Amino acid sequence: MAAITLAWCHIRRRWAVLITEAREGIVTMKAVIVCASVSHGNTRRVADTMAPLLGAKVVAPEEADLGELVGADLVGFGSGVFYSRLHPRLTDFVKALPTGRGRAFVFATSGLPEIPVAPFTRPLVQLLEGKGFDVAGSFSCRAFDTWAPFKIVGGINKQRPNVEDLAAARVFAERLRDERGPVS
């Protein structure tokens, strides 16, 4: 109960700041990327590539501040793919979010290629939309993977995400940024 009260205090405080900024004509854009990167740091590298372009702070689900998320203009949600699903730490975090409004995006890294008819990100996109988020897009790329059978051969995609993957992540982030306006 105390955590909920604290979260509402943060939300009210952030709302008061936004009202003051609006009255004074101050335009600030805020973004947060919630990232569960657990095996090799692949997903964190993608998040860290996007963050400067979006003016975003990168946090783990356990570190995310509800008040900060509510006050953000854009929230990214990303993780590696495990058994064709995004990490449970991330999906459980999103399930626990209150219904609200906001703009979001989803991203993933995976050892195996994504099947076009069943993208890894689709379930989380649908969950976010059910929570009232406007999902602006999703991004995924291949990444180093040492899951059970691949460990025997030293893993697959050893040099990924590579320069091209990170460049594609930058292009994706630039599109998100340009759709929402300049980052101050």
PDB file of C-alpha atoms in Angstrom:
ATOM      1  CA  MET A   1       0.000   0.000   0.000  1.00  0.00           C
ATOM      2  CA  ALA A   2       2.857   2.352   0.818  1.00  0.00           C
ATOM      3  CA  ALA A   3       4.351   1.787  -2.658  1.00  0.00           C
ATOM      4  CA  ILE A   4       1.069   2.790  -4.312  1.00  0.00           C
ATOM      5  CA  THR A   5       0.824   5.923  -2.161  1.00  0.00           C
ATOM      6  CA  LEU A   6       4.422   6.821  -3.008  1.00  0.00           C
ATOM      7  CA  ALA A   7       3.760   6.267  -6.731  1.00  0.00           C
ATOM      8  CA  TRP A   8       0.735   8.576  -6.633  1.00  0.00           C
ATOM      9  CA  CYS A   9       2.806  11.242  -4.856  1.00  0.00           C
ATOM     10  CA  HIS A  10       5.344  11.055  -7.685  1.00  0.00           C
ATOM     11  CA  ILE A  11       2.568  11.299 -10.279  1.00  0.00           C
ATOM     12  CA  ARG A  12       0.955  14.322  -8.619  1.00  0.00           C
ATOM     13  CA  ARG A  13       4.342  16.039  -8.274  1.00  0.00           C
ATOM     14  CA  ARG A  14       5.174  15.364 -11.948  1.00  0.00           C
ATOM     15  CA  TRP A  15       1.745  16.607 -13.020  1.00  0.00           C
ATOM     16  CA  ALA A  16       2.291  19.871 -11.092  1.00  0.00           C
ATOM     17  CA  VAL A  17       5.659  20.351 -12.839  1.00  0.00           C
ATOM     18  CA  LEU A  18       4.081  19.749 -16.263  1.00  0.00           C
ATOM     19  CA  ILE A  19       1.317  22.290 -15.566  1.00  0.00           C
ATOM     20  CA  THR A  20       3.873  24.878 -14.440  1.00  0.00           C
ATOM     21  CA  GLU A  21       6.018  24.267 -17.524  1.00  0.00           C
ATOM     22  CA  ALA A  22       2.988  24.595 -19.794  1.00  0.00           C
ATOM     23  CA  ARG A  23       1.979  27.917 -18.174  1.00  0.00           C
ATOM     24  CA  GLU A  24       5.496  29.261 -18.566  1.00  0.00           C
ATOM     25  CA  GLY A  25       5.829  28.054 -22.156  1.00  0.00           C
ATOM     26  CA  ILE A  26       8.640  25.628 -21.355  1.00  0.00           C
ATOM     27  CA  VAL A  27       8.614  22.672 -23.732  1.00  0.00           C
ATOM     28  CA  THR A  28      10.485  19.611 -22.509  1.00  0.00           C
ATOM     29  CA  MET A  29      10.360  16.132 -23.976  1.00  0.00           C
ATOM     30  CA  LYS A  30      11.075  13.132 -21.814  1.00  0.00           C
ATOM     31  CA  ALA A  31      11.698   9.500 -22.675  1.00  0.00           C
ATOM     32  CA  VAL A  32      12.462   6.352 -20.686  1.00  0.00           C
ATOM     33  CA  ILE A  33      13.621   2.962 -21.923  1.00  0.00           C
ATOM     34  CA  VAL A  34      12.784  -0.023 -19.711  1.00  0.00           C
ATOM     35  CA  CYS A  35      15.243  -2.765 -20.643  1.00  0.00           C
ATOM     36  CA  ALA A  36      15.664  -6.335 -19.392  1.00  0.00           C
ATOM     37  CA  SER A  37      19.100  -7.389 -20.653  1.00  0.00           C
ATOM     38  CA  VAL A  38      20.178 -10.558 -18.873  1.00  0.00           C
ATOM     39  CA  SER A  39      22.561 -12.776 -20.861  1.00  0.00           C
ATOM     40  CA  HIS A  40      25.229 -10.962 -22.848  1.00  0.00           C
ATOM     41  CA  GLY A  41      24.259  -7.276 -22.726  1.00  0.00           C
ATOM     42  CA  ASN A  42      22.887  -7.367 -26.294  1.00  0.00           C
ATOM     43  CA  THR A  43      19.603  -5.647 -25.535  1.00  0.00           C
ATOM     44  CA  ARG A  44      21.301  -3.038 -23.336  1.00  0.00           C
ATOM     45  CA  ARG A  45      23.642  -2.156 -26.245  1.00  0.00           C
ATOM     46  CA  VAL A  46      20.612  -1.519 -28.454  1.00  0.00           C
ATOM     47  CA  ALA A  47      18.916   0.526 -25.696  1.00  0.00           C
ATOM     48  CA  ASP A  48      22.106   2.545 -25.112  1.00  0.00           C
ATOM     49  CA  THR A  49      22.294   3.243 -28.864  1.00  0.00           C
ATOM     50  CA  MET A  50      18.720   4.570 -28.982  1.00  0.00           C
ATOM     51  CA  ALA A  51      18.793   6.496 -25.694  1.00  0.00           C
ATOM     52  CA  PRO A  52      20.849   9.570 -26.705  1.00  0.00           C
ATOM     53  CA  LEU A  53      18.746  10.107 -29.821  1.00  0.00           C
ATOM     54  CA  LEU A  54      15.562  10.067 -27.737  1.00  0.00           C
ATOM     55  CA  GLY A  55      16.931  11.919 -24.727  1.00  0.00           C
ATOM     56  CA  ALA A  56      16.052   8.782 -22.774  1.00  0.00           C
ATOM     57  CA  LYS A  57      17.148   7.279 -19.504  1.00  0.00           C
ATOM     58  CA  VAL A  58      17.659   3.470 -19.618  1.00  0.00           C
ATOM     59  CA  VAL A  59      16.445   1.502 -16.584  1.00  0.00           C
ATOM     60  CA  ALA A  60      15.803  -2.115 -15.641  1.00  0.00           C
ATOM     61  CA  PRO A  61      12.174  -2.995 -14.865  1.00  0.00           C
ATOM     62  CA  GLU A  62      13.014  -3.130 -11.138  1.00  0.00           C
ATOM     63  CA  GLU A  63      14.484   0.395 -11.283  1.00  0.00           C
ATOM     64  CA  ALA A  64      11.635   2.025 -13.207  1.00  0.00           C
ATOM     65  CA  ASP A  65       9.811   4.876 -11.473  1.00  0.00           C
ATOM     66  CA  LEU A  66       6.073   4.854 -12.195  1.00  0.00           C
ATOM     67  CA  GLY A  67       5.897   8.631 -11.862  1.00  0.00           C
ATOM     68  CA  GLU A  68       8.690   9.031 -14.389  1.00  0.00           C
ATOM     69  CA  LEU A  69       6.962   6.669 -16.826  1.00  0.00           C
ATOM     70  CA  VAL A  70       3.655   8.516 -16.498  1.00  0.00           C
ATOM     71  CA  GLY A  71       5.411  11.820 -17.149  1.00  0.00           C
ATOM     72  CA  ALA A  72       7.333  10.563 -20.173  1.00  0.00           C
ATOM     73  CA  ASP A  73       6.412  11.477 -23.729  1.00  0.00           C
ATOM     74  CA  LEU A  74       7.763   8.141 -24.965  1.00  0.00           C
ATOM     75  CA  VAL A  75       8.507   4.867 -23.170  1.00  0.00           C
ATOM     76  CA  GLY A  76      10.483   2.029 -24.727  1.00  0.00           C
ATOM     77  CA  PHE A  77      10.211  -1.576 -23.572  1.00  0.00           C
ATOM     78  CA  GLY A  78      12.836  -4.116 -24.626  1.00  0.00           C
ATOM     79  CA  SER A  79      14.428  -7.444 -23.804  1.00  0.00           C
ATOM     80  CA  GLY A  80      16.118 -10.433 -25.266  1.00  0.00           C
ATOM     81  CA  VAL A  81      14.009 -13.284 -26.591  1.00  0.00           C
ATOM     82  CA  PHE A  82      13.776 -16.491 -24.561  1.00  0.00           C
ATOM     83  CA  TYR A  83      11.815 -19.436 -25.980  1.00  0.00           C
ATOM     84  CA  SER A  84      10.227 -17.098 -28.583  1.00  0.00           C
ATOM     85  CA  ARG A  85       9.043 -14.668 -25.881  1.00  0.00           C
ATOM     86  CA  LEU A  86      10.318 -11.478 -24.329  1.00  0.00           C
ATOM     87  CA  HIS A  87      11.779 -11.852 -20.849  1.00  0.00           C
ATOM     88  CA  PRO A  88       9.206 -12.394 -18.065  1.00  0.00           C
ATOM     89  CA  ARG A  89      10.738  -9.570 -15.987  1.00  0.00           C
ATOM     90  CA  LEU A  90       9.654  -7.154 -18.704  1.00  0.00           C
ATOM     91  CA  THR A  91       6.253  -8.662 -19.480  1.00  0.00           C
ATOM     92  CA  ASP A  92       5.385  -8.958 -15.770  1.00  0.00           C
ATOM     93  CA  PHE A  93       6.380  -5.321 -15.313  1.00  0.00           C
ATOM     94  CA  VAL A  94       4.073  -4.221 -18.140  1.00  0.00           C
ATOM     95  CA  LYS A  95       1.224  -6.380 -16.814  1.00  0.00           C
ATOM     96  CA  ALA A  96       1.548  -4.583 -13.460  1.00  0.00           C
ATOM     97  CA  LEU A  97       1.369  -1.089 -15.004  1.00  0.00           C
ATOM     98  CA  PRO A  98      -1.861   0.805 -14.406  1.00  0.00           C
ATOM     99  CA  THR A  99      -4.059   1.529 -17.385  1.00  0.00           C
ATOM    100  CA  GLY A 100      -3.258   4.935 -18.791  1.00  0.00           C
ATOM    101  CA  ARG A 101      -2.192   6.744 -21.868  1.00  0.00           C
ATOM    102  CA  GLY A 102       1.124   7.363 -23.517  1.00  0.00           C
ATOM    103  CA  ARG A 103       3.308   6.669 -26.491  1.00  0.00           C
ATOM    104  CA  ALA A 104       5.507   3.567 -26.459  1.00  0.00           C
ATOM    105  CA  PHE A 105       7.736   1.342 -28.551  1.00  0.00           C
ATOM    106  CA  VAL A 106       8.993  -2.223 -28.174  1.00  0.00           C
ATOM    107  CA  PHE A 107      12.347  -3.744 -29.139  1.00  0.00           C
ATOM    108  CA  ALA A 108      14.007  -7.142 -28.911  1.00  0.00           C
ATOM    109  CA  THR A 109      17.253  -8.980 -29.588  1.00  0.00           C
ATOM    110  CA  SER A 110      17.307 -12.669 -30.471  1.00  0.00           C
ATOM    111  CA  GLY A 111      19.618 -15.426 -31.575  1.00  0.00           C
ATOM    112  CA  LEU A 112      17.177 -16.917 -34.032  1.00  0.00           C
ATOM    113  CA  PRO A 113      15.420 -15.024 -36.814  1.00  0.00           C
ATOM    114  CA  GLU A 114      11.979 -13.638 -36.223  1.00  0.00           C
ATOM    115  CA  ILE A 115       9.083 -15.280 -38.035  1.00  0.00           C
ATOM    116  CA  PRO A 116       7.270 -12.489 -39.937  1.00  0.00           C
ATOM    117  CA  VAL A 117       3.786 -13.845 -39.174  1.00  0.00           C
ATOM    118  CA  ALA A 118       4.553 -14.059 -35.435  1.00  0.00           C
ATOM    119  CA  PRO A 119       6.962 -11.266 -34.417  1.00  0.00           C
ATOM    120  CA  PHE A 120       8.584 -11.621 -30.990  1.00  0.00           C
ATOM    121  CA  THR A 121       7.300  -8.189 -30.018  1.00  0.00           C
ATOM    122  CA  ARG A 122       3.634  -8.708 -30.933  1.00  0.00           C
ATOM    123  CA  PRO A 123       2.404 -10.031 -27.537  1.00  0.00           C
ATOM    124  CA  LEU A 124       3.955  -7.078 -25.682  1.00  0.00           C
ATOM    125  CA  VAL A 125       2.620  -4.605 -28.249  1.00  0.00           C
ATOM    126  CA  GLN A 126      -0.870  -6.040 -27.735  1.00  0.00           C
ATOM    127  CA  LEU A 127      -0.470  -5.903 -23.952  1.00  0.00           C
ATOM    128  CA  LEU A 128       0.621  -2.249 -24.102  1.00  0.00           C
ATOM    129  CA  GLU A 129      -2.252  -1.346 -26.401  1.00  0.00           C
ATOM    130  CA  GLY A 130      -4.619  -3.033 -23.957  1.00  0.00           C
ATOM    131  CA  LYS A 131      -3.153  -0.769 -21.259  1.00  0.00           C
ATOM    132  CA  GLY A 132      -3.982   2.308 -23.356  1.00  0.00           C
ATOM    133  CA  PHE A 133      -0.563   2.957 -24.911  1.00  0.00           C
ATOM    134  CA  ASP A 134      -0.200   4.152 -28.484  1.00  0.00           C
ATOM    135  CA  VAL A 135       2.582   1.864 -29.754  1.00  0.00           C
ATOM    136  CA  ALA A 136       4.616   3.799 -32.306  1.00  0.00           C
ATOM    137  CA  GLY A 137       6.529   0.781 -33.583  1.00  0.00           C
ATOM    138  CA  SER A 138       8.790  -2.126 -32.816  1.00  0.00           C
ATOM    139  CA  PHE A 139      12.363  -3.068 -33.624  1.00  0.00           C
ATOM    140  CA  SER A 140      14.296  -6.310 -33.421  1.00  0.00           C
ATOM    141  CA  CYS A 141      17.718  -7.529 -34.449  1.00  0.00           C
ATOM    142  CA  ARG A 142      19.832 -10.661 -34.172  1.00  0.00           C
ATOM    143  CA  ALA A 143      22.224 -11.031 -31.257  1.00  0.00           C
ATOM    144  CA  PHE A 144      24.837 -13.307 -29.708  1.00  0.00           C
ATOM    145  CA  ASP A 145      23.129 -16.384 -28.260  1.00  0.00           C
ATOM    146  CA  THR A 146      24.519 -19.233 -26.167  1.00  0.00           C
ATOM    147  CA  TRP A 147      21.233 -21.024 -25.434  1.00  0.00           C
ATOM    148  CA  ALA A 148      21.667 -24.756 -24.711  1.00  0.00           C
ATOM    149  CA  PRO A 149      22.325 -26.308 -28.157  1.00  0.00           C
ATOM    150  CA  PHE A 150      24.297 -23.270 -29.349  1.00  0.00           C
ATOM    151  CA  LYS A 151      26.586 -23.306 -26.298  1.00  0.00           C
ATOM    152  CA  ILE A 152      28.228 -26.504 -27.616  1.00  0.00           C
ATOM    153  CA  VAL A 153      29.580 -24.600 -30.634  1.00  0.00           C
ATOM    154  CA  GLY A 154      30.416 -21.416 -28.705  1.00  0.00           C
ATOM    155  CA  GLY A 155      27.179 -19.639 -29.552  1.00  0.00           C
ATOM    156  CA  ILE A 156      25.688 -18.110 -32.679  1.00  0.00           C
ATOM    157  CA  ASN A 157      25.753 -14.538 -33.985  1.00  0.00           C
ATOM    158  CA  LYS A 158      29.009 -13.921 -32.121  1.00  0.00           C
ATOM    159  CA  GLN A 159      29.513 -10.386 -33.409  1.00  0.00           C
ATOM    160  CA  ARG A 160      25.923  -9.200 -33.043  1.00  0.00           C
ATOM    161  CA  PRO A 161      24.395  -6.788 -32.605  1.00  0.00           C
ATOM    162  CA  ASN A 162      26.925  -5.423 -35.065  1.00  0.00           C
ATOM    163  CA  VAL A 163      27.496  -1.996 -36.593  1.00  0.00           C
ATOM    164  CA  GLU A 164      24.659  -2.498 -39.084  1.00  0.00           C
ATOM    165  CA  ASP A 165      22.225  -3.640 -36.367  1.00  0.00           C
ATOM    166  CA  LEU A 166      23.052  -0.618 -34.202  1.00  0.00           C
ATOM    167  CA  ALA A 167      22.751   1.693 -37.219  1.00  0.00           C
ATOM    168  CA  ALA A 168      19.269   0.261 -37.854  1.00  0.00           C
ATOM    169  CA  ALA A 169      18.418   0.877 -34.179  1.00  0.00           C
ATOM    170  CA  ARG A 170      19.558   4.512 -34.579  1.00  0.00           C
ATOM    171  CA  VAL A 171      17.367   4.944 -37.673  1.00  0.00           C
ATOM    172  CA  PHE A 172      14.401   3.504 -35.759  1.00  0.00           C
ATOM    173  CA  ALA A 173      15.043   5.867 -32.815  1.00  0.00           C
ATOM    174  CA  GLU A 174      15.420   8.864 -35.145  1.00  0.00           C
ATOM    175  CA  ARG A 175      12.033   8.063 -36.682  1.00  0.00           C
ATOM    176  CA  LEU A 176      10.449   7.906 -33.222  1.00  0.00           C
ATOM    177  CA  ARG A 177      12.137  11.185 -32.251  1.00  0.00           C
ATOM    178  CA  ASP A 178      11.119  12.968 -35.423  1.00  0.00           C
ATOM    179  CA  GLU A 179       7.511  11.837 -35.044  1.00  0.00           C
ATOM    180  CA  ARG A 180       7.309  13.330 -31.556  1.00  0.00           C
ATOM    181  CA  GLY A 181       9.317  16.486 -32.151  1.00  0.00           C
ATOM    182  CA  PRO A 182      12.810  17.604 -31.161  1.00  0.00           C
ATOM    183  CA  VAL A 183      14.415  16.486 -27.929  1.00  0.00           C
ATOM    184  CA  SER A 184      15.257  19.444 -25.730  1.00  0.00           C
TER     185      SER A 184
END
